[in-house]
PDB file of C-alpha atoms and ligand atoms in Angstrom:
ATOM      1  CA  MET A   1      -9.360 -12.792 -29.285  1.00 86.00           C
ATOM      2  CA  ARG A   2     -10.365 -12.871 -25.620  1.00 93.00           C
ATOM      3  CA  TYR A   3      -9.801  -9.997 -23.213  1.00 96.00           C
ATOM      4  CA  LEU A   4      -6.711  -9.993 -21.041  1.00 97.00           C
ATOM      5  CA  THR A   5      -7.523  -8.610 -17.622  1.00 97.00           C
ATOM      6  CA  ILE A   6      -5.064  -6.574 -15.549  1.00 97.00           C
ATOM      7  CA  ALA A   7      -5.592  -5.946 -11.827  1.00 97.00           C
ATOM      8  CA  LEU A   8      -4.052  -2.813 -10.357  1.00 95.00           C
ATOM      9  CA  ALA A   9      -3.706  -1.810  -6.715  1.00 94.00           C
ATOM     10  CA  LYS A  10      -5.720   1.355  -6.014  1.00 90.00           C
ATOM     11  CA  GLY A  11      -3.629   4.450  -5.337  1.00 89.00           C
ATOM     12  CA  ARG A  12      -0.213   5.746  -6.300  1.00 90.00           C
ATOM     13  CA  LEU A  13       1.045   2.440  -7.664  1.00 92.00           C
ATOM     14  CA  ALA A  14      -1.878   2.167 -10.113  1.00 90.00           C
ATOM     15  CA  LYS A  15      -1.132   5.671 -11.409  1.00 89.00           C
ATOM     16  CA  GLN A  16       2.575   4.886 -11.834  1.00 92.00           C
ATOM     17  CA  THR A  17       1.781   1.579 -13.547  1.00 92.00           C
ATOM     18  CA  LEU A  18      -0.662   3.242 -15.921  1.00 90.00           C
ATOM     19  CA  SER A  19       1.946   5.785 -16.921  1.00 91.00           C
ATOM     20  CA  LEU A  20       4.459   2.979 -17.573  1.00 93.00           C
ATOM     21  CA  LEU A  21       1.855   1.148 -19.642  1.00 92.00           C
ATOM     22  CA  GLU A  22       1.138   4.341 -21.528  1.00 92.00           C
ATOM     23  CA  GLN A  23       4.821   4.543 -22.510  1.00 92.00           C
ATOM     24  CA  THR A  24       4.445   1.094 -24.061  1.00 92.00           C
ATOM     25  CA  GLY A  25       1.432   2.252 -26.066  1.00 90.00           C
ATOM     26  CA  ILE A  26      -1.142   0.644 -23.779  1.00 91.00           C
ATOM     27  CA  THR A  27      -3.597   3.308 -22.766  1.00 85.00           C
ATOM     28  CA  CYS A  28      -6.954   3.353 -21.101  1.00 79.00           C
ATOM     29  CA  GLU A  29      -8.631   6.718 -21.556  1.00 79.00           C
ATOM     30  CA  GLU A  30     -11.663   5.695 -19.470  1.00 78.00           C
ATOM     31  CA  MET A  31      -9.488   5.308 -16.399  1.00 78.00           C
ATOM     32  CA  LYS A  32      -8.295   8.907 -16.495  1.00 77.00           C
ATOM     33  CA  ASP A  33     -11.701  10.278 -15.517  1.00 78.00           C
ATOM     34  CA  LYS A  34     -11.118  11.132 -11.839  1.00 77.00           C
ATOM     35  CA  ASP A  35     -14.832  11.339 -11.008  1.00 82.00           C
ATOM     36  CA  THR A  36     -15.764   7.959 -12.374  1.00 82.00           C
ATOM     37  CA  ARG A  37     -17.285   5.368 -10.044  1.00 83.00           C
ATOM     38  CA  LYS A  38     -16.666   2.599 -12.548  1.00 86.00           C
ATOM     39  CA  LEU A  39     -14.598  -0.325 -11.366  1.00 86.00           C
ATOM     40  CA  ILE A  40     -13.632  -1.885 -14.673  1.00 91.00           C
ATOM     41  CA  PHE A  41     -12.214  -0.186 -17.751  1.00 91.00           C
ATOM     42  CA  ILE A  42     -11.883  -1.517 -21.261  1.00 92.00           C
ATOM     43  CA  ASN A  43      -9.555  -0.869 -24.159  1.00 92.00           C
ATOM     44  CA  GLU A  44     -11.568  -2.410 -26.955  1.00 92.00           C
ATOM     45  CA  ASP A  45      -8.826  -2.090 -29.603  1.00 92.00           C
ATOM     46  CA  LEU A  46      -6.235  -3.959 -27.564  1.00 93.00           C
ATOM     47  CA  LYS A  47      -8.817  -6.301 -26.011  1.00 95.00           C
ATOM     48  CA  LEU A  48      -7.639  -5.354 -22.536  1.00 95.00           C
ATOM     49  CA  LYS A  49      -9.617  -4.909 -19.343  1.00 95.00           C
ATOM     50  CA  PHE A  50      -8.283  -3.096 -16.279  1.00 94.00           C
ATOM     51  CA  PHE A  51      -9.647  -2.973 -12.785  1.00 94.00           C
ATOM     52  CA  LEU A  52      -8.625  -1.317  -9.557  1.00 93.00           C
ATOM     53  CA  SER A  53      -8.881  -3.306  -6.359  1.00 95.00           C
ATOM     54  CA  LYS A  54      -7.758  -3.054  -2.776  1.00 96.00           C
ATOM     55  CA  THR A  55      -4.012  -3.740  -2.743  1.00 97.00           C
ATOM     56  CA  SER A  56      -4.208  -6.923  -0.662  1.00 97.00           C
ATOM     57  CA  ASP A  57      -6.803  -8.410  -3.035  1.00 98.00           C
ATOM     58  CA  VAL A  58      -4.678  -8.153  -6.207  1.00 98.00           C
ATOM     59  CA  PRO A  59      -2.894 -11.537  -5.688  1.00 98.00           C
ATOM     60  CA  THR A  60      -6.267 -13.190  -4.971  1.00 98.00           C
ATOM     61  CA  TYR A  61      -7.772 -12.001  -8.263  1.00 98.00           C
ATOM     62  CA  VAL A  62      -4.666 -13.215 -10.089  1.00 98.00           C
ATOM     63  CA  GLU A  63      -4.483 -16.622  -8.365  1.00 98.00           C
ATOM     64  CA  TYR A  64      -8.093 -17.386  -9.293  1.00 98.00           C
ATOM     65  CA  GLY A  65      -7.674 -16.115 -12.846  1.00 98.00           C
ATOM     66  CA  ALA A  66     -10.202 -13.291 -12.447  1.00 98.00           C
ATOM     67  CA  ALA A  67      -7.234 -11.215 -13.586  1.00 98.00           C
ATOM     68  CA  ASP A  68      -4.546 -12.598 -15.915  1.00 98.00           C
ATOM     69  CA  LEU A  69      -1.975 -10.094 -14.701  1.00 98.00           C
ATOM     70  CA  GLY A  70      -1.579  -7.886 -11.662  1.00 98.00           C
ATOM     71  CA  VAL A  71       0.775  -5.219 -10.396  1.00 97.00           C
ATOM     72  CA  VAL A  72       1.339  -5.081  -6.661  1.00 98.00           C
ATOM     73  CA  GLY A  73       4.069  -4.605  -4.051  1.00 97.00           C
ATOM     74  CA  SER A  74       6.234  -7.548  -3.045  1.00 98.00           C
ATOM     75  CA  ASP A  75       5.123  -6.968   0.578  1.00 98.00           C
ATOM     76  CA  THR A  76       1.566  -7.871  -0.430  1.00 98.00           C
ATOM     77  CA  ILE A  77       2.730 -10.850  -2.499  1.00 98.00           C
ATOM     78  CA  MET A  78       4.678 -12.220   0.488  1.00 98.00           C
ATOM     79  CA  GLU A  79       1.938 -11.519   2.999  1.00 98.00           C
ATOM     80  CA  GLU A  80      -0.891 -12.997   0.934  1.00 98.00           C
ATOM     81  CA  GLY A  81       1.071 -16.102  -0.064  1.00 97.00           C
ATOM     82  CA  ARG A  82      -1.062 -16.710  -3.164  1.00 98.00           C
ATOM     83  CA  LYS A  83      -0.061 -19.077  -5.951  1.00 98.00           C
ATOM     84  CA  VAL A  84       0.959 -16.656  -8.705  1.00 98.00           C
ATOM     85  CA  LEU A  85       3.938 -16.253 -11.003  1.00 98.00           C
ATOM     86  CA  GLU A  86       6.137 -13.247 -10.299  1.00 98.00           C
ATOM     87  CA  VAL A  87       7.524 -12.199 -13.663  1.00 98.00           C
ATOM     88  CA  LEU A  88       8.940  -8.686 -13.429  1.00 98.00           C
ATOM     89  CA  ASP A  89      10.321  -6.263 -10.861  1.00 98.00           C
ATOM     90  CA  LEU A  90       9.095  -2.815 -11.882  1.00 97.00           C
ATOM     91  CA  GLY A  91      11.362  -1.165  -9.314  1.00 95.00           C
ATOM     92  CA  LEU A  92       8.562   1.213  -8.341  1.00 95.00           C
ATOM     93  CA  GLY A  93       7.955   2.098  -4.696  1.00 93.00           C
ATOM     94  CA  ARG A  94      11.290   0.801  -3.480  1.00 96.00           C
ATOM     95  CA  CYS A  95      11.447   0.495   0.304  1.00 97.00           C
ATOM     96  CA  ASP A  96      12.387  -2.036   2.980  1.00 98.00           C
ATOM     97  CA  MET A  97      10.517  -4.365   5.287  1.00 98.00           C
ATOM     98  CA  CYS A  98      12.111  -3.871   8.685  1.00 98.00           C
ATOM     99  CA  VAL A  99      11.965  -4.685  12.335  1.00 98.00           C
ATOM    100  CA  ALA A 100      11.828  -1.337  14.113  1.00 98.00           C
ATOM    101  CA  GLY A 101      11.453  -0.081  17.639  1.00 98.00           C
ATOM    102  CA  PRO A 102      13.158   1.992  20.291  1.00 98.00           C
ATOM    103  CA  ALA A 103      16.942   1.575  20.518  1.00 97.00           C
ATOM    104  CA  SER A 104      16.387  -0.214  23.851  1.00 96.00           C
ATOM    105  CA  ALA A 105      14.705  -3.118  22.006  1.00 96.00           C
ATOM    106  CA  LYS A 106      17.997  -4.065  20.313  1.00 95.00           C
ATOM    107  CA  GLU A 107      19.024  -5.973  23.399  1.00 94.00           C
ATOM    108  CA  LEU A 108      15.729  -7.925  23.486  1.00 93.00           C
ATOM    109  CA  LEU A 109      16.278  -8.998  19.886  1.00 93.00           C
ATOM    110  CA  ARG A 110      19.869  -9.950  20.544  1.00 91.00           C
ATOM    111  CA  LYS A 111      18.951 -12.101  23.532  1.00 88.00           C
ATOM    112  CA  ASN A 112      16.130 -13.850  21.649  1.00 85.00           C
ATOM    113  CA  GLU A 113      13.636 -12.796  24.307  1.00 86.00           C
ATOM    114  CA  VAL A 114       9.957 -13.624  23.884  1.00 91.00           C
ATOM    115  CA  ILE A 115       8.721 -10.240  22.758  1.00 95.00           C
ATOM    116  CA  ARG A 116       5.554  -8.840  21.214  1.00 98.00           C
ATOM    117  CA  VAL A 117       5.728  -7.799  17.559  1.00 98.00           C
ATOM    118  CA  ALA A 118       2.985  -5.596  16.094  1.00 98.00           C
ATOM    119  CA  SER A 119       2.490  -5.556  12.329  1.00 98.00           C
ATOM    120  CA  LYS A 120       0.137  -5.081   9.422  1.00 98.00           C
ATOM    121  CA  TYR A 121       2.078  -8.015   7.979  1.00 98.00           C
ATOM    122  CA  PRO A 122       1.666 -10.916  10.444  1.00 98.00           C
ATOM    123  CA  MET A 123       2.709 -13.577   7.914  1.00 98.00           C
ATOM    124  CA  ILE A 124       5.942 -11.770   7.019  1.00 98.00           C
ATOM    125  CA  ALA A 125       6.661 -11.154  10.715  1.00 98.00           C
ATOM    126  CA  LYS A 126       5.962 -14.806  11.548  1.00 98.00           C
ATOM    127  CA  ASP A 127       8.133 -16.106   8.739  1.00 98.00           C
ATOM    128  CA  TYR A 128      11.002 -13.826   9.732  1.00 98.00           C
ATOM    129  CA  PHE A 129      10.994 -14.537  13.457  1.00 97.00           C
ATOM    130  CA  TYR A 130      10.050 -18.222  13.353  1.00 96.00           C
ATOM    131  CA  ASN A 131      11.719 -19.515  10.194  1.00 96.00           C
ATOM    132  CA  LYS A 132      14.708 -17.211   9.750  1.00 95.00           C
ATOM    133  CA  LYS A 133      15.616 -16.124  13.285  1.00 93.00           C
ATOM    134  CA  HIS A 134      14.148 -19.078  15.172  1.00 93.00           C
ATOM    135  CA  GLN A 135      12.899 -16.678  17.820  1.00 93.00           C
ATOM    136  CA  THR A 136       9.582 -17.251  19.587  1.00 94.00           C
ATOM    137  CA  VAL A 137       7.519 -14.068  19.598  1.00 96.00           C
ATOM    138  CA  GLU A 138       3.898 -13.043  19.989  1.00 97.00           C
ATOM    139  CA  ILE A 139       2.598 -11.403  16.836  1.00 98.00           C
ATOM    140  CA  ILE A 140      -0.148  -8.813  17.102  1.00 98.00           C
ATOM    141  CA  LYS A 141      -1.959  -7.855  13.894  1.00 98.00           C
ATOM    142  CA  LEU A 142      -2.679  -4.162  13.443  1.00 98.00           C
ATOM    143  CA  ASN A 143      -4.241  -2.357  10.501  1.00 97.00           C
ATOM    144  CA  GLY A 144      -2.205   0.844  10.300  1.00 94.00           C
ATOM    145  CA  SER A 145      -0.204   3.458  12.210  1.00 96.00           C
ATOM    146  CA  VAL A 146       1.830   0.540  13.532  1.00 97.00           C
ATOM    147  CA  GLU A 147       4.494   2.900  14.928  1.00 97.00           C
ATOM    148  CA  LEU A 148       2.091   3.609  17.771  1.00 98.00           C
ATOM    149  CA  ALA A 149       2.434   0.103  19.199  1.00 98.00           C
ATOM    150  CA  PRO A 150       5.887   0.396  20.854  1.00 98.00           C
ATOM    151  CA  ILE A 151       5.159   3.970  21.952  1.00 97.00           C
ATOM    152  CA  VAL A 152       2.017   3.067  23.907  1.00 98.00           C
ATOM    153  CA  GLY A 153       3.368  -0.267  25.156  1.00 97.00           C
ATOM    154  CA  LEU A 154       1.399  -2.669  22.966  1.00 98.00           C
ATOM    155  CA  SER A 155       4.560  -4.311  21.653  1.00 98.00           C
ATOM    156  CA  GLU A 156       8.315  -4.122  21.988  1.00 98.00           C
ATOM    157  CA  VAL A 157       8.953  -3.905  18.243  1.00 98.00           C
ATOM    158  CA  ILE A 158       7.106  -3.613  14.939  1.00 98.00           C
ATOM    159  CA  VAL A 159       7.536  -5.155  11.507  1.00 98.00           C
ATOM    160  CA  ASP A 160       6.715  -2.488   8.971  1.00 98.00           C
ATOM    161  CA  ILE A 161       7.618  -0.783   5.727  1.00 97.00           C
ATOM    162  CA  VAL A 162      10.299   1.892   5.929  1.00 98.00           C
ATOM    163  CA  GLU A 163      10.655   4.215   2.979  1.00 96.00           C
ATOM    164  CA  THR A 164      12.281   7.486   4.039  1.00 97.00           C
ATOM    165  CA  GLY A 165      12.452   6.563   7.738  1.00 97.00           C
ATOM    166  CA  SER A 166      10.788   9.844   8.694  1.00 97.00           C
ATOM    167  CA  THR A 167       7.784   8.209  10.436  1.00 96.00           C
ATOM    168  CA  LEU A 168      10.143   6.187  12.636  1.00 98.00           C
ATOM    169  CA  LYS A 169      12.328   9.197  13.373  1.00 97.00           C
ATOM    170  CA  ALA A 170       9.383  11.431  14.239  1.00 96.00           C
ATOM    171  CA  ASN A 171       8.298   8.853  16.801  1.00 96.00           C
ATOM    172  CA  GLY A 172      11.652   8.129  18.423  1.00 97.00           C
ATOM    173  CA  LEU A 173      12.008   4.740  16.754  1.00 98.00           C
ATOM    174  CA  GLU A 174      14.677   3.262  14.505  1.00 98.00           C
ATOM    175  CA  VAL A 175      15.374   0.375  12.163  1.00 98.00           C
ATOM    176  CA  LEU A 176      16.681  -2.525  14.245  1.00 98.00           C
ATOM    177  CA  GLU A 177      16.893  -5.219  11.557  1.00 97.00           C
ATOM    178  CA  LYS A 178      16.292  -5.200   7.810  1.00 98.00           C
ATOM    179  CA  ILE A 179      14.095  -8.075   6.624  1.00 98.00           C
ATOM    180  CA  CYS A 180      14.098  -7.533   2.851  1.00 98.00           C
ATOM    181  CA  PRO A 181      13.888  -4.915   0.104  1.00 98.00           C
ATOM    182  CA  LEU A 182      10.475  -4.332  -1.473  1.00 98.00           C
ATOM    183  CA  SER A 183       9.218  -3.028  -4.822  1.00 98.00           C
ATOM    184  CA  ALA A 184       6.292  -3.401  -7.190  1.00 97.00           C
ATOM    185  CA  ARG A 185       6.088  -6.619  -9.189  1.00 98.00           C
ATOM    186  CA  VAL A 186       4.104  -7.906 -12.135  1.00 98.00           C
ATOM    187  CA  ILE A 187       2.333 -11.144 -11.277  1.00 98.00           C
ATOM    188  CA  VAL A 188       0.626 -13.562 -13.651  1.00 98.00           C
ATOM    189  CA  ASN A 189      -1.984 -16.298 -13.283  1.00 98.00           C
ATOM    190  CA  GLU A 190      -0.427 -19.728 -13.864  1.00 98.00           C
ATOM    191  CA  ALA A 191      -3.021 -20.988 -16.364  1.00 98.00           C
ATOM    192  CA  SER A 192      -3.060 -17.669 -18.234  1.00 98.00           C
ATOM    193  CA  MET A 193       0.707 -17.921 -18.610  1.00 98.00           C
ATOM    194  CA  LYS A 194       0.217 -21.230 -20.432  1.00 98.00           C
ATOM    195  CA  LEU A 195      -2.784 -20.235 -22.533  1.00 97.00           C
ATOM    196  CA  GLN A 196      -1.949 -16.585 -23.312  1.00 96.00           C
ATOM    197  CA  ARG A 197       1.818 -16.706 -22.994  1.00 97.00           C
ATOM    198  CA  GLU A 198       2.597 -14.723 -26.124  1.00 97.00           C
ATOM    199  CA  ARG A 199       0.306 -11.780 -25.340  1.00 96.00           C
ATOM    200  CA  ILE A 200       1.330 -11.690 -21.694  1.00 97.00           C
ATOM    201  CA  MET A 201       5.051 -11.831 -22.441  1.00 97.00           C
ATOM    202  CA  GLU A 202       4.658  -9.082 -25.021  1.00 96.00           C
ATOM    203  CA  ILE A 203       3.229  -6.788 -22.327  1.00 96.00           C
ATOM    204  CA  VAL A 204       5.891  -7.858 -19.812  1.00 97.00           C
ATOM    205  CA  LYS A 205       8.695  -7.317 -22.339  1.00 96.00           C
ATOM    206  CA  SER A 206       7.510  -3.869 -23.338  1.00 93.00           C
ATOM    207  CA  LEU A 207       7.191  -2.897 -19.666  1.00 95.00           C
ATOM    208  CA  LYS A 208      10.728  -4.155 -19.105  1.00 95.00           C
ATOM    209  CA  ASN A 209      11.994  -2.029 -21.985  1.00 94.00           C
ATOM    210  CA  THR A 210      10.548   1.131 -20.457  1.00 92.00           C
ATOM    211  CA  LEU A 211      12.392   0.624 -17.160  1.00 88.00           C
TER     212      LEU A 211
HETATM  213  C1  PRP B   1       3.644   3.321   5.645  1.00 68.70           C
HETATM  214  C2  PRP B   1       4.385   2.456   6.645  1.00 68.70           C
HETATM  215  C3  PRP B   1       5.029   3.468   7.542  1.00 68.70           C
HETATM  216  C4  PRP B   1       5.342   4.602   6.593  1.00 68.70           C
HETATM  217  C5  PRP B   1       6.791   4.536   6.198  1.00 68.70           C
HETATM  218  O1  PRP B   1       2.458   3.715   6.220  1.00 68.70           O
HETATM  219  O2  PRP B   1       3.484   1.586   7.319  1.00 68.70           O
HETATM  220  O3  PRP B   1       4.133   3.881   8.543  1.00 68.70           O
HETATM  221  O4  PRP B   1       4.522   4.433   5.440  1.00 68.70           O
HETATM  222  O5  PRP B   1       7.179   5.609   5.396  1.00 68.70           O
HETATM  223  P1  PRP B   1       8.437   6.528   5.757  1.00 68.70           P
HETATM  224  O6  PRP B   1       9.573   5.628   6.125  1.00 68.70           O
HETATM  225  O7  PRP B   1       8.691   7.310   4.496  1.00 68.70           O
HETATM  226  O8  PRP B   1       8.032   7.420   6.910  1.00 68.70           O
HETATM  227  P2  PRP B   1       1.224   4.277   5.401  1.00 68.70           P
HETATM  228  O9  PRP B   1       1.462   5.689   5.043  1.00 68.70           O
HETATM  229  O10 PRP B   1       0.929   3.358   4.274  1.00 68.70           O
HETATM  230  O11 PRP B   1       0.044   4.252   6.454  1.00 68.70           O
HETATM  231  P3  PRP B   1      -0.338   3.235   7.635  1.00 68.70           P
HETATM  232  O12 PRP B   1       0.585   3.549   8.761  1.00 68.70           O
HETATM  233  O13 PRP B   1      -1.754   3.556   7.965  1.00 68.70           O
HETATM  234  O14 PRP B   1      -0.153   1.852   7.118  1.00 68.70           O
END
């Protein structure tokens, strides 16, 4: 039996996913060692391999088959646009992708003005403004602390994740439009789904049962 490889996004989501997997009887003791510098972990009995990667790289590993399965947020799946099969919504990390800004920007959105939109998610922002709203905007890619952009005058609005809304509130910003809800999903490589369907679906089904 060949190994099935599972890619997890480094951080809180990986920890939550591992605890879900543990409830299904899939454990990986090696991964619990906090001081380890190892990147890949093996459960020899179940013939499973796990690795942790940067969140945005999870869909890439899965598209190319370097991982058979992956667990990552739907924001990353949308932004990366990789060819993968989305098979299960784990419901973890629920939040929303939103257009946010100062209340004064509402009018600019309403009038379809050419505005600047800052985001860590340029593809999602582009799809929303160009394909859904048919509004011409200039998209500026940032790498974090996106809420700064409208405050310092880099952009009129931002496209970003809103979970509790406290970051927006603390910076005098608000949700202006909701783009879509987000949560963690299980993704599968297309060829693996054909060749290892039974084993993959067994994992997916047991994860589903724990939800
Ligand atoms: C995310 C997101 C918002 C914040 C939303 O940022 O980009 O800034 O969390 O959470 P809230 O609605 O509960 O305040 P993250 O902490 O990932 O850091 P970043 O700004 O560097 O991307």
